[in-house]
Backbone as numpy.savetxt, mean C-alpha at the origin, in Angstrom:
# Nx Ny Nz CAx CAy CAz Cx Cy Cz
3.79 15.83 -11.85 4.80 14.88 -11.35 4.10 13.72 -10.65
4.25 12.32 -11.02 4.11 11.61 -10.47 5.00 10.47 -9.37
4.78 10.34 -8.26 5.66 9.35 -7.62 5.19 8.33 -7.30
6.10 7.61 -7.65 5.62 5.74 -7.23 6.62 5.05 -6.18
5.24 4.94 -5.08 6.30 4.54 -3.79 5.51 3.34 -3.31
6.46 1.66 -3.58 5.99 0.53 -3.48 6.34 0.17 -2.46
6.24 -1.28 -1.68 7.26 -2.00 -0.28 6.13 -2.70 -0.11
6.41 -3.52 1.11 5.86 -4.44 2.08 5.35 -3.97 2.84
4.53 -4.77 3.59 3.87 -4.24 4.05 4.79 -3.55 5.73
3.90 -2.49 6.50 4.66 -1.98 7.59 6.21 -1.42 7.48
6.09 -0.85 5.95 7.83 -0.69 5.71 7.26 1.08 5.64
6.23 1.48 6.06 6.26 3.01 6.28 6.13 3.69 5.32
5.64 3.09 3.71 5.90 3.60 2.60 4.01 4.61 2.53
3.55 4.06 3.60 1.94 5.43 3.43 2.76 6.40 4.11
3.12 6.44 5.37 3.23 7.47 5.82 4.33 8.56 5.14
4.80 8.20 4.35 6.30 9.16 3.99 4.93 9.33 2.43
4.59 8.69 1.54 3.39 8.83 0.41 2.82 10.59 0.80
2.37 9.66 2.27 1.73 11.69 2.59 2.46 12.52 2.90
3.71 12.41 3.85 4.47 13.22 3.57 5.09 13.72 2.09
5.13 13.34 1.91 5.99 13.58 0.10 5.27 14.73 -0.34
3.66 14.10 -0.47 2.32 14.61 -0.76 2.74 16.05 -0.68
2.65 16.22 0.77 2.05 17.63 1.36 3.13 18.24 0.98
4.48 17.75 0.91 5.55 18.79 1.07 5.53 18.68 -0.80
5.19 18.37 -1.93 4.96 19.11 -2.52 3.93 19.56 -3.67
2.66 19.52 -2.67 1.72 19.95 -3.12 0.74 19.42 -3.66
1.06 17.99 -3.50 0.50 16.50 -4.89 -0.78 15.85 -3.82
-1.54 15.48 -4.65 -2.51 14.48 -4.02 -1.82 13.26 -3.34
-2.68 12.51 -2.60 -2.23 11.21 -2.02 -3.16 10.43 -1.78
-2.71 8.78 -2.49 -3.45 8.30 -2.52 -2.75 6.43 -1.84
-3.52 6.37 -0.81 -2.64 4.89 -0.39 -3.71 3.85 -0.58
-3.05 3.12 -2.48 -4.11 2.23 -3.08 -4.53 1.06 -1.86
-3.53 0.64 -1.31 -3.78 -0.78 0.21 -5.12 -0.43 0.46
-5.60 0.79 0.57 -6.84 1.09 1.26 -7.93 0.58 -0.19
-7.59 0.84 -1.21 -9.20 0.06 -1.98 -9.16 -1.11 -2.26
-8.04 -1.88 -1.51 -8.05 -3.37 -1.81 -8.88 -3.90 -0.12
-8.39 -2.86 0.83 -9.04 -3.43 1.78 -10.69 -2.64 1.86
-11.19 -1.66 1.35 -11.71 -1.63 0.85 -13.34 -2.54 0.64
-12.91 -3.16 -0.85 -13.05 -4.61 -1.22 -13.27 -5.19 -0.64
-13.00 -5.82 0.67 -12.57 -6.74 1.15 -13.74 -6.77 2.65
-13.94 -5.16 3.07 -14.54 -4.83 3.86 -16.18 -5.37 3.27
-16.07 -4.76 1.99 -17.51 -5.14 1.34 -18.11 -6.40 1.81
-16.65 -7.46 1.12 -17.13 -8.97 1.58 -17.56 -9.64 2.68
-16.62 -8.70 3.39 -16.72 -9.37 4.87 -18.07 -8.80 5.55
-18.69 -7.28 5.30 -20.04 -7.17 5.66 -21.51 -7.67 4.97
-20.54 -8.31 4.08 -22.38 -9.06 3.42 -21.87 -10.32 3.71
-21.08 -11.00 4.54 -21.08 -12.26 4.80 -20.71 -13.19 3.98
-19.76 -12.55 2.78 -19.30 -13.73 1.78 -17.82 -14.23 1.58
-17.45 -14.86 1.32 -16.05 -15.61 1.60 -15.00 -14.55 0.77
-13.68 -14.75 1.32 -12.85 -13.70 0.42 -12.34 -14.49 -0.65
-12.63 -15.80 -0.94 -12.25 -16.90 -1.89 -13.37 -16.22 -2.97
-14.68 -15.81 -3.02 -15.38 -15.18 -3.87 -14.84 -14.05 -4.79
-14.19 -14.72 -5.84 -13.58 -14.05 -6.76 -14.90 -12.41 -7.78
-15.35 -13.53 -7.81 -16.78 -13.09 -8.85 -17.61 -11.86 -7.88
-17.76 -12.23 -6.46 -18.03 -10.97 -5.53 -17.24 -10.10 -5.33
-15.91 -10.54 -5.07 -14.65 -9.12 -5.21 -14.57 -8.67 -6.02
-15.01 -9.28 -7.56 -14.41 -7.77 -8.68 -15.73 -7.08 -8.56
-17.10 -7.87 -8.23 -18.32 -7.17 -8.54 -17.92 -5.77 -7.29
-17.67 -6.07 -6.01 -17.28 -5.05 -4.88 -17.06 -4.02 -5.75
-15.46 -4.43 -6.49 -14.18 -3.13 -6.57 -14.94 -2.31 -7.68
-15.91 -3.03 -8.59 -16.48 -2.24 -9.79 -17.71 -1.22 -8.52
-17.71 -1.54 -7.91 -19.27 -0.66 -7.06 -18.07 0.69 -5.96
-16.83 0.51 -5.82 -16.01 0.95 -4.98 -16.73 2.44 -4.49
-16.68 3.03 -3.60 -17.00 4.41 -3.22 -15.83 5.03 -2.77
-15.38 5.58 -3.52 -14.00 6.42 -2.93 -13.91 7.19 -1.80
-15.26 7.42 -1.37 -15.45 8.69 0.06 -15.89 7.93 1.27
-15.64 6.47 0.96 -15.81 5.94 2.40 -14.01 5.18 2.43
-13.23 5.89 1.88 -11.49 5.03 2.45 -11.11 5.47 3.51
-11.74 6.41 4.26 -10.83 7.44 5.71 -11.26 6.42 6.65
-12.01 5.42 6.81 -12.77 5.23 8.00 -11.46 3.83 8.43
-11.76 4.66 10.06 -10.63 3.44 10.60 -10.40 2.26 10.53
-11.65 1.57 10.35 -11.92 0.16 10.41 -10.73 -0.29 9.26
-10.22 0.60 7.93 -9.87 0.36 7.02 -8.28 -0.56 7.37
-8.03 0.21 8.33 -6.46 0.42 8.58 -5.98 -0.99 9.94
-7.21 -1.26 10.27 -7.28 -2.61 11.38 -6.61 -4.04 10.55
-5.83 -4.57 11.68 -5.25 -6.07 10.90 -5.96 -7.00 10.00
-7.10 -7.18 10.75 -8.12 -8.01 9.83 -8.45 -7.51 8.32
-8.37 -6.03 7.79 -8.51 -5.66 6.75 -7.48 -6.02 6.26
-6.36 -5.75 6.67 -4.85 -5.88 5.98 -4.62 -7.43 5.44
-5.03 -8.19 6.50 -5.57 -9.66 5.61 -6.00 -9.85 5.00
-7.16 -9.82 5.19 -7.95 -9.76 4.30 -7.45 -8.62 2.70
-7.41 -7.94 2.48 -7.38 -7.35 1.47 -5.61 -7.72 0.85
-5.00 -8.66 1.54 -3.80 -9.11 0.83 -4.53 -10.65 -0.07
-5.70 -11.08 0.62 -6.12 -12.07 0.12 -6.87 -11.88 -1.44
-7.37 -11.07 -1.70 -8.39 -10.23 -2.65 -7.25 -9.87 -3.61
-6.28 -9.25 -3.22 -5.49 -8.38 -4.01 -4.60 -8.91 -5.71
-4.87 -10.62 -5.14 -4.36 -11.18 -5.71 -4.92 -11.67 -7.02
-6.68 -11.41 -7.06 -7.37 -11.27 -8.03 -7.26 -10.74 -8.86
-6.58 -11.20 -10.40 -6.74 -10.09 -11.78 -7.46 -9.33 -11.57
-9.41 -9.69 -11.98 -10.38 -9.09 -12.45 -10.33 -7.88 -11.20
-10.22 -7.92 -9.52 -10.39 -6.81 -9.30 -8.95 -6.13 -9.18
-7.89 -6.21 -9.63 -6.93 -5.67 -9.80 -6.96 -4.87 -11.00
-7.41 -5.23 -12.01 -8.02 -4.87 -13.71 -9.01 -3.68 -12.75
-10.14 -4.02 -12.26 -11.00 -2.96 -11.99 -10.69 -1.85 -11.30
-9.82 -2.25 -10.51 -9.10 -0.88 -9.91 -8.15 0.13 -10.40
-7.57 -0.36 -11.43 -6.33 0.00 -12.05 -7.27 1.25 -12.78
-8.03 1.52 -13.58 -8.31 2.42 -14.00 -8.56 3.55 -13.27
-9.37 3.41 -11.83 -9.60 3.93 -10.74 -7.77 4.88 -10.50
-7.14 4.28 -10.32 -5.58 4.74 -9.59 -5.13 5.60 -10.85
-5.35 4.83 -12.28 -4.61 5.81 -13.20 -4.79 7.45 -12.87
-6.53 7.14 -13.23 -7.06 8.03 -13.29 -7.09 9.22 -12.30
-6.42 8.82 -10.74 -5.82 9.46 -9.67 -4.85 10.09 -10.03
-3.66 9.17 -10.70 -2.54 9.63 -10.80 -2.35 10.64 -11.81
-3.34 10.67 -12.86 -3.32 12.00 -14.21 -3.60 13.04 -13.79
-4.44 13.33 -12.39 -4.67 14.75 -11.98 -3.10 15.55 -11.90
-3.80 16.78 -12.34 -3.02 17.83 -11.72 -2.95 18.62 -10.98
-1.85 19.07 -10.34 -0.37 19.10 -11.03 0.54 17.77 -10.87
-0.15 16.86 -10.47 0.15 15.34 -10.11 0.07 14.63 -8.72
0.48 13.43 -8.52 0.30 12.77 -7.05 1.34 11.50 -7.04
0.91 11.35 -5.54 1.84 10.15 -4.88 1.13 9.31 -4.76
1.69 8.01 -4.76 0.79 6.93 -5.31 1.13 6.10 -4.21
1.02 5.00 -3.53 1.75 4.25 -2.76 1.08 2.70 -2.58
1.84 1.72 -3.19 1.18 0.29 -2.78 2.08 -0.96 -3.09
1.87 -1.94 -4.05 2.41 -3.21 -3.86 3.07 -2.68 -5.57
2.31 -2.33 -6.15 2.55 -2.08 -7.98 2.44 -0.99 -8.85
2.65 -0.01 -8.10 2.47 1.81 -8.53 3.71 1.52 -9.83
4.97 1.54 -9.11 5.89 1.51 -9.97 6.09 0.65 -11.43
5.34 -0.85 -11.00 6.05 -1.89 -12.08 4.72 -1.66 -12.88
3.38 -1.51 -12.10 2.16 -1.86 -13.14 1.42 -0.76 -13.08
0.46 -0.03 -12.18 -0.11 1.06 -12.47 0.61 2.64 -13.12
2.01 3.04 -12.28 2.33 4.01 -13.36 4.16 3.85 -13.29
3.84 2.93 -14.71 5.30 2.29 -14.89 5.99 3.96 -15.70
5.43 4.76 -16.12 6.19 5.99 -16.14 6.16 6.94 -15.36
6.24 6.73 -14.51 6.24 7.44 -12.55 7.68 8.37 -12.97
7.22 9.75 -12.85 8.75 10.40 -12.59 9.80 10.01 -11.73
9.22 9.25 -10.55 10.06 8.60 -9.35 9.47 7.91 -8.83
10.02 6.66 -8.67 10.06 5.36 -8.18 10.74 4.91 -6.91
10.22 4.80 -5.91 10.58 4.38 -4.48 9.93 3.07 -3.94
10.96 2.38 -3.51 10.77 1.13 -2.97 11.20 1.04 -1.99
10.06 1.16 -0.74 10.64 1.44 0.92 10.42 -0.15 0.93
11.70 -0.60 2.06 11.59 -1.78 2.76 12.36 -1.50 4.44
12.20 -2.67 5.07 12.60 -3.06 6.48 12.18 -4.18 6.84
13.37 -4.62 7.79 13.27 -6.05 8.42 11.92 -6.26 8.49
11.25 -7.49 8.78 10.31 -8.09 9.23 9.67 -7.68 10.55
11.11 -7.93 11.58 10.46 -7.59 12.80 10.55 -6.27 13.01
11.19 -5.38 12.41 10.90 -3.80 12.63 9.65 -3.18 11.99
8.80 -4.22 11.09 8.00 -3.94 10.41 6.45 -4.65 11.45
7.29 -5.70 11.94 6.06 -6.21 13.03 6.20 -4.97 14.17
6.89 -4.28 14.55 7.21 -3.83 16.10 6.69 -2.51 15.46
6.60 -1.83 14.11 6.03 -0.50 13.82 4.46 -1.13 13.89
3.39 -2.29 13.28 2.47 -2.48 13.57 1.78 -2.57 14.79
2.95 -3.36 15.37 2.11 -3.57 17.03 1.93 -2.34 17.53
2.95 -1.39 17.69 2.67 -0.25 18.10 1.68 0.54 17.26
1.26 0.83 16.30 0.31 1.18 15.73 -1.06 0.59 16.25
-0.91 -0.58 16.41 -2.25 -1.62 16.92 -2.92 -1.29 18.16
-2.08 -0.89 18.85 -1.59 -0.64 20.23 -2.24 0.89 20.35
-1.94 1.76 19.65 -2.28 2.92 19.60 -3.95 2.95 19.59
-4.63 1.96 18.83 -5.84 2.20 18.52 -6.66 1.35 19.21
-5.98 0.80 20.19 -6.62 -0.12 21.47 -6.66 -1.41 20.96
-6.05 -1.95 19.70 -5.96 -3.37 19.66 -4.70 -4.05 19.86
-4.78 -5.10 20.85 -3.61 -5.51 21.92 -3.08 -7.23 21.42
-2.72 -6.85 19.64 -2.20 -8.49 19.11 -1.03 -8.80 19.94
-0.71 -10.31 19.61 0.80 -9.88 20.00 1.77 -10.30 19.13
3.09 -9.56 19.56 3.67 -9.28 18.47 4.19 -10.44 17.71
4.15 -11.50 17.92 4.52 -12.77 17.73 3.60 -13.32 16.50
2.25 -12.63 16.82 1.27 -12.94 15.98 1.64 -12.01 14.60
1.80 -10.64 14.91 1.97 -9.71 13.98 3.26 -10.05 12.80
4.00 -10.72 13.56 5.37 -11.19 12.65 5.00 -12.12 11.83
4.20 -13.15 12.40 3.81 -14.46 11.75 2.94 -13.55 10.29
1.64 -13.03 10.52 0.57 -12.35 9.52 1.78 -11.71 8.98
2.82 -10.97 9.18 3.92 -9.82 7.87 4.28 -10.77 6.35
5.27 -11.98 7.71 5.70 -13.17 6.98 4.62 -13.82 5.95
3.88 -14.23 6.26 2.85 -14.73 5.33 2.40 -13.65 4.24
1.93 -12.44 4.51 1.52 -11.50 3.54 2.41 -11.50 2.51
3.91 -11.43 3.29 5.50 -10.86 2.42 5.25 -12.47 1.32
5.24 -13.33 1.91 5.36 -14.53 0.89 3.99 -14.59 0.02
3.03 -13.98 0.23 1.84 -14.35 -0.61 1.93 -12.82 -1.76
1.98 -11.72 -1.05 2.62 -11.02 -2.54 3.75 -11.08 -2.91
4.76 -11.97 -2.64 6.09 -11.92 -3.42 5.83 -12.94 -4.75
5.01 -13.99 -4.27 4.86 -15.15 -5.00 3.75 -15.32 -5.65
2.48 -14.11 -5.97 1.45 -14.83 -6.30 1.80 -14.17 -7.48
0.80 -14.34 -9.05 1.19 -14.88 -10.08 0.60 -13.01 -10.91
-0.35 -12.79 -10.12 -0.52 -11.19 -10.58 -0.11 -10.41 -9.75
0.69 -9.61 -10.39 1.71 -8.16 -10.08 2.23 -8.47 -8.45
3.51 -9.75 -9.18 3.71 -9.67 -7.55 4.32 -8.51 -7.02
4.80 -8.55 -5.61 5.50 -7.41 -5.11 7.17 -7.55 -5.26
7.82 -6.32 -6.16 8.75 -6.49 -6.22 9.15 -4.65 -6.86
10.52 -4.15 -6.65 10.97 -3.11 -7.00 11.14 -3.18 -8.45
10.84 -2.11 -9.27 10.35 -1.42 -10.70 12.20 -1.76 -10.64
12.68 -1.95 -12.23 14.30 -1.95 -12.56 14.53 -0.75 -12.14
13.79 0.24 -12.32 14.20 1.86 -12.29 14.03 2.12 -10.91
13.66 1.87 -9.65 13.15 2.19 -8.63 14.07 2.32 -7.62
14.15 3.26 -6.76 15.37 3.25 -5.87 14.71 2.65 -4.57
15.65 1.52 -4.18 15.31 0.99 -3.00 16.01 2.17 -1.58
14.86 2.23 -0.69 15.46 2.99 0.97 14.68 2.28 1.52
15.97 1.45 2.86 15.74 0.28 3.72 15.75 1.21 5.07
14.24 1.43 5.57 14.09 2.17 6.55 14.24 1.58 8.08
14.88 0.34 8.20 14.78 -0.76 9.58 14.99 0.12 10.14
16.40 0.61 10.08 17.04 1.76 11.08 16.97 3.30 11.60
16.06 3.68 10.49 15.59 5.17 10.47 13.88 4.75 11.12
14.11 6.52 11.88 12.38 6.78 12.19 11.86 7.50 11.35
10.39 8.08 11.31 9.37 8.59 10.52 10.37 9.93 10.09
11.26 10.50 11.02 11.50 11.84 10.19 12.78 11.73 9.46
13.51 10.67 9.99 15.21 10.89 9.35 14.60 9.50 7.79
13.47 8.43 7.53 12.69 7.81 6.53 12.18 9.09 5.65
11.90 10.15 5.90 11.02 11.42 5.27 12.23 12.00 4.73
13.23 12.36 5.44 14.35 13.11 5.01 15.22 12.30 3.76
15.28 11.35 4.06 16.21 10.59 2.93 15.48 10.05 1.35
14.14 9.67 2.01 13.35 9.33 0.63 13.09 10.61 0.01
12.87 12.71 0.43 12.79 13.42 -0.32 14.25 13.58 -0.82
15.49 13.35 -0.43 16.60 13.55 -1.13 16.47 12.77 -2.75
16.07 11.85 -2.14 15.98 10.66 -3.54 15.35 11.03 -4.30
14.25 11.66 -4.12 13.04 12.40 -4.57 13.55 13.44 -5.51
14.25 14.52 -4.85 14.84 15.82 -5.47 16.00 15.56 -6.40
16.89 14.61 -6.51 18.01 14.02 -7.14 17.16 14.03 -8.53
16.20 12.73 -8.36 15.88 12.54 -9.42 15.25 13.86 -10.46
14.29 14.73 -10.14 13.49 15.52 -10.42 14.29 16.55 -11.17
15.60 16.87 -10.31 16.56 18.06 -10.31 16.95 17.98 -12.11
């Protein structure tokens, strides 16, 4: 079984990915992390993220056993790797990488900008988490916050807004819900009553 769970960014769609995961039994994999990734590469050899020709060379060298590390999950990556993401060639290079995630068995959860429409457009289930902007800035800050970095939230809204308009609009695989994909708008729900409603959706379909 495969699930494809897309959204914006800070719409909570990793954390429910692993939940899904564990509760039933599936790998998990939250692609955001090999775009930032990528991106980390660039930024430690000192080369611009406009370096197209260095980002696909990165994503082709990728090491899958360095994605846990925190640095991954910091704002500056999340920029950064919305900037990169937008690259065919390393979007092409990764894509085989994720398939090839998603064919294990007994299957997995997939979670990013294009699981559903482009990496596995035959996803047994298709989920498209969203939420307001600023509930999506106010889940980051607090996240930010958690790990001792003190943006403010003013800033965090501004970076959502911009990300939300640069994958809605850029010209490869923008961000948008699969025809088949069930949208759950989590503004109003927390992490467990977001977990509870996206496995209903989950089990509907499957049943």
């Amino acid at each position: 079984m495969i699930i494809a769970i897309d959204g914006p960014a800070a719409s909570g769609k990793g954390t429910l990915g692993k939940r899904l995961a564990d509760h039933f039994g599936l790998a998990h994999l939250d692609t955001g992390l090999l775009y930032r990734a990528v991106a980390r590469a660039l930024i430690d050899q000192g080369t611009p993220l406009t370096d197209r020709d260095a980002a696909t060379l990165a994503a082709t060298r990728l090491d899958a056993a360095h994605l846990d590390e925190s640095r991954l999950r910091g704002a500056e990556m999340g920029e950064a790797a919305s900037v990169i993401s937008a690259y065919q060639p390393v979007r092409d290079a990764l894509l085989a990488f994720q398939r090839q995630f998603a064919a294990q068995a007994p299957g997995a959860v997939l979670d990013g900008r294009d699981i559903g429409t482009v990496v596995c457009p035959h996803a047994d289930v298709k989920l498209f988490i969203t939420a307001s902007p600023e509930e999506r800035a106010r889940r980051r800050h607090n996240e930010l916050l958690k790990r001792g970095e003190n943006n403010a939230f003013e800033t965090i809204l501004a970076d959502i807004r911009r990300r939300d308009e640069r994958d809605i609009s850029r010209a490869t695989a923008p961000l948008r819900a699969a025809d088949d994909a069930i949208t759950l708008d989590t503004t109003h729900l927390d992490a467990d009553a977001s977990f509870e409603a996206a496995l209903k959706l989950v089990l509907t379909k499957i049943r």
